[in-house]
mmCIF file of C-alpha atoms in Angstrom:
data_model
loop_
_atom_site.group_PDB
_atom_site.id
_atom_site.type_symbol
_atom_site.label_atom_id
_atom_site.label_comp_id
_atom_site.label_asym_id
_atom_site.label_seq_id
_atom_site.Cartn_x
_atom_site.Cartn_y
_atom_site.Cartn_z
ATOM 1 C CA MET A 22 -0.190 -0.184 0.149
ATOM 2 C CA ARG A 23 1.608 3.677 -0.786
ATOM 3 C CA TYR A 24 -0.116 6.678 -1.540
ATOM 4 C CA LEU A 25 0.706 9.053 -4.496
ATOM 5 C CA PRO A 26 -0.471 12.509 -4.365
ATOM 6 C CA GLY A 27 -2.305 13.728 -7.691
ATOM 7 C CA ASP A 28 0.695 16.326 -8.486
ATOM 8 C CA ASP A 29 4.855 16.999 -7.993
ATOM 9 C CA GLN A 30 3.365 19.789 -5.651
ATOM 10 C CA LEU A 31 2.697 17.555 -3.021
ATOM 11 C CA ASP A 32 -1.440 18.757 -2.699
ATOM 12 C CA VAL A 33 -1.840 15.819 -0.870
ATOM 13 C CA GLY A 34 -6.184 15.593 0.479
ATOM 14 C CA GLY A 35 -8.580 12.807 1.304
ATOM 15 C CA ASP A 36 -9.427 10.758 -2.160
ATOM 16 C CA TRP A 37 -7.632 6.944 -2.039
ATOM 17 C CA TYR A 38 -8.495 4.251 -3.445
ATOM 18 C CA ASP A 39 -7.190 0.697 -2.506
ATOM 19 C CA CYS A 40 -6.902 -3.438 -3.863
ATOM 20 C CA PHE A 41 -5.602 -6.201 -2.004
ATOM 21 C CA GLU A 42 -6.484 -10.140 -1.810
ATOM 22 C CA LEU A 43 -7.986 -11.285 1.869
ATOM 23 C CA ALA A 44 -6.708 -14.715 2.930
ATOM 24 C CA ASP A 45 -9.620 -16.498 1.328
ATOM 25 C CA GLY A 46 -8.826 -15.389 -2.354
ATOM 26 C CA CYS A 47 -11.380 -12.711 -2.340
ATOM 27 C CA ILE A 48 -10.179 -9.156 -3.591
ATOM 28 C CA PRO A 49 -11.848 -5.860 -1.922
ATOM 29 C CA LEU A 50 -11.057 -3.056 -4.439
ATOM 30 C CA MET A 51 -12.077 0.803 -2.127
ATOM 31 C CA VAL A 52 -12.270 3.760 -3.533
ATOM 32 C CA GLY A 53 -13.311 6.388 -1.173
ATOM 33 C CA ASP A 54 -12.794 10.344 -0.682
ATOM 34 C CA VAL A 55 -12.874 12.387 2.415
ATOM 35 C CA ASN A 56 -14.490 15.648 2.546
ATOM 36 C CA GLY A 57 -11.874 18.398 2.502
ATOM 37 C CA LYS A 58 -8.048 19.069 1.394
ATOM 38 C CA GLY A 59 -4.992 19.221 3.021
ATOM 39 C CA ALA A 60 -2.857 17.851 5.532
ATOM 40 C CA PRO A 61 -6.437 17.152 7.679
ATOM 41 C CA ALA A 62 -8.275 15.699 4.670
ATOM 42 C CA ALA A 63 -5.443 12.956 4.030
ATOM 43 C CA ALA A 64 -4.757 12.325 7.887
ATOM 44 C CA VAL A 65 -8.249 10.847 8.177
ATOM 45 C CA MET A 66 -8.177 9.007 4.837
ATOM 46 C CA GLY A 67 -5.053 7.375 6.033
ATOM 47 C CA ARG A 68 -6.616 6.280 9.115
ATOM 48 C CA ILE A 69 -9.450 5.095 7.073
ATOM 49 C CA ARG A 70 -6.821 2.764 4.396
ATOM 50 C CA ALA A 71 -5.437 1.285 8.292
ATOM 51 C CA PHE A 72 -9.079 0.339 9.144
ATOM 52 C CA THR A 73 -9.976 -0.537 5.828
ATOM 53 C CA LEU A 74 -6.792 -3.506 5.834
ATOM 54 C CA ALA A 75 -7.045 -4.247 9.363
ATOM 55 C CA LEU A 76 -10.714 -5.363 9.244
ATOM 56 C CA ALA A 77 -11.481 -6.638 5.887
ATOM 57 C CA ASP A 78 -10.351 -10.391 6.983
ATOM 58 C CA ARG A 79 -13.022 -10.422 9.514
ATOM 59 C CA CYS A 80 -15.502 -8.864 7.832
ATOM 60 C CA ALA A 81 -18.466 -10.930 5.434
ATOM 61 C CA GLY A 82 -18.656 -8.452 2.741
ATOM 62 C CA PRO A 83 -18.696 -4.959 1.805
ATOM 63 C CA ALA A 84 -21.201 -3.081 3.437
ATOM 64 C CA ASP A 85 -20.011 -5.241 6.595
ATOM 65 C CA LEU A 86 -16.611 -3.596 5.957
ATOM 66 C CA LEU A 87 -17.795 -0.014 5.674
ATOM 67 C CA GLY A 88 -20.061 -0.864 8.766
ATOM 68 C CA ALA A 89 -16.365 -1.807 10.708
ATOM 69 C CA ILE A 90 -15.149 1.261 8.849
ATOM 70 C CA SER A 91 -17.946 3.717 10.195
ATOM 71 C CA ALA A 92 -17.828 2.195 13.284
ATOM 72 C CA GLN A 93 -13.853 2.729 14.175
ATOM 73 C CA ILE A 94 -14.097 6.259 12.312
ATOM 74 C CA TYR A 95 -17.187 6.769 14.747
ATOM 75 C CA GLU A 96 -14.977 5.649 17.892
ATOM 76 C CA ARG A 97 -12.215 7.861 17.245
ATOM 77 C CA ASP A 98 -14.181 10.651 16.645
ATOM 78 C CA LEU A 99 -12.358 11.400 13.331
ATOM 79 C CA SER A 100 -13.777 14.777 11.870
ATOM 80 C CA GLY A 101 -15.395 15.136 8.511
ATOM 81 C CA MET A 102 -16.762 12.917 6.236
ATOM 82 C CA ALA A 103 -15.456 10.129 4.086
ATOM 83 C CA THR A 104 -17.816 8.797 1.024
ATOM 84 C CA ALA A 105 -16.391 4.917 0.095
ATOM 85 C CA CYS A 106 -17.367 2.742 -2.920
ATOM 86 C CA CYS A 107 -16.349 -1.171 -2.132
ATOM 87 C CA LEU A 108 -16.383 -4.054 -4.440
ATOM 88 C CA TRP A 109 -15.561 -6.819 -3.167
ATOM 89 C CA VAL A 110 -14.742 -9.312 -5.788
ATOM 90 C CA ASP A 111 -15.125 -12.999 -5.370
ATOM 91 C CA ILE A 112 -12.690 -15.467 -7.963
ATOM 92 C CA ASP A 113 -13.382 -18.465 -6.581
ATOM 93 C CA ASN A 114 -17.248 -18.716 -7.798
ATOM 94 C CA GLY A 115 -16.938 -15.040 -10.321
ATOM 95 C CA SER A 116 -19.160 -13.060 -7.981
ATOM 96 C CA VAL A 117 -19.032 -9.261 -7.470
ATOM 97 C CA GLU A 118 -20.928 -7.120 -4.634
ATOM 98 C CA VAL A 119 -21.057 -4.059 -4.097
ATOM 99 C CA ALA A 120 -21.336 -1.229 -1.418
ATOM 100 C CA ARG A 121 -21.677 2.429 -0.863
ATOM 101 C CA ARG A 122 -21.435 4.328 2.129
ATOM 102 C CA GLY A 123 -21.351 8.715 3.054
ATOM 103 C CA ALA A 124 -23.948 10.736 2.787
ATOM 104 C CA GLU A 125 -26.748 7.917 1.749
ATOM 105 C CA PRO A 126 -27.550 4.535 4.158
ATOM 106 C CA ALA A 127 -25.024 1.789 2.814
ATOM 107 C CA GLN A 128 -26.600 -0.110 -0.188
ATOM 108 C CA ARG A 129 -25.568 -3.659 -1.459
ATOM 109 C CA ARG A 130 -26.075 -5.167 -4.530
ATOM 110 C CA ARG A 131 -24.469 -8.717 -6.137
ATOM 111 C CA ALA A 132 -23.521 -9.310 -9.650
ATOM 112 C CA ARG A 133 -22.005 -12.781 -11.071
ATOM 113 C CA LEU A 134 -19.399 -12.394 -13.334
ATOM 114 C CA PRO A 135 -19.516 -14.381 -17.050
ATOM 115 C CA ARG A 136 -17.143 -16.957 -17.125
ATOM 116 C CA ALA A 137 -14.264 -16.979 -20.193
#
């Protein structure tokens, strides 16, 4: 995991994306944004990314993961609002589950990818 700012001026902010493989072979893809700019937004974004990596293997899917991250944000009283979308790809059965969280309540969708 690493963070790359959008330009050479080190204009950091709260946008992020992560993709990694879990112990069970599923692959979460997370995209999100923390409201605000600069170091404060980047600091919250860094905490959210750390929560994602720490909690993902314990969660049953993307809605569960986003709920667990939200609980950590509220428990630690982190300032600012964040929105996120998480795709949970199960390579073994070809399914993709999607959830988003932020300004609207968490939503969940399931889809099955066609086999090649």
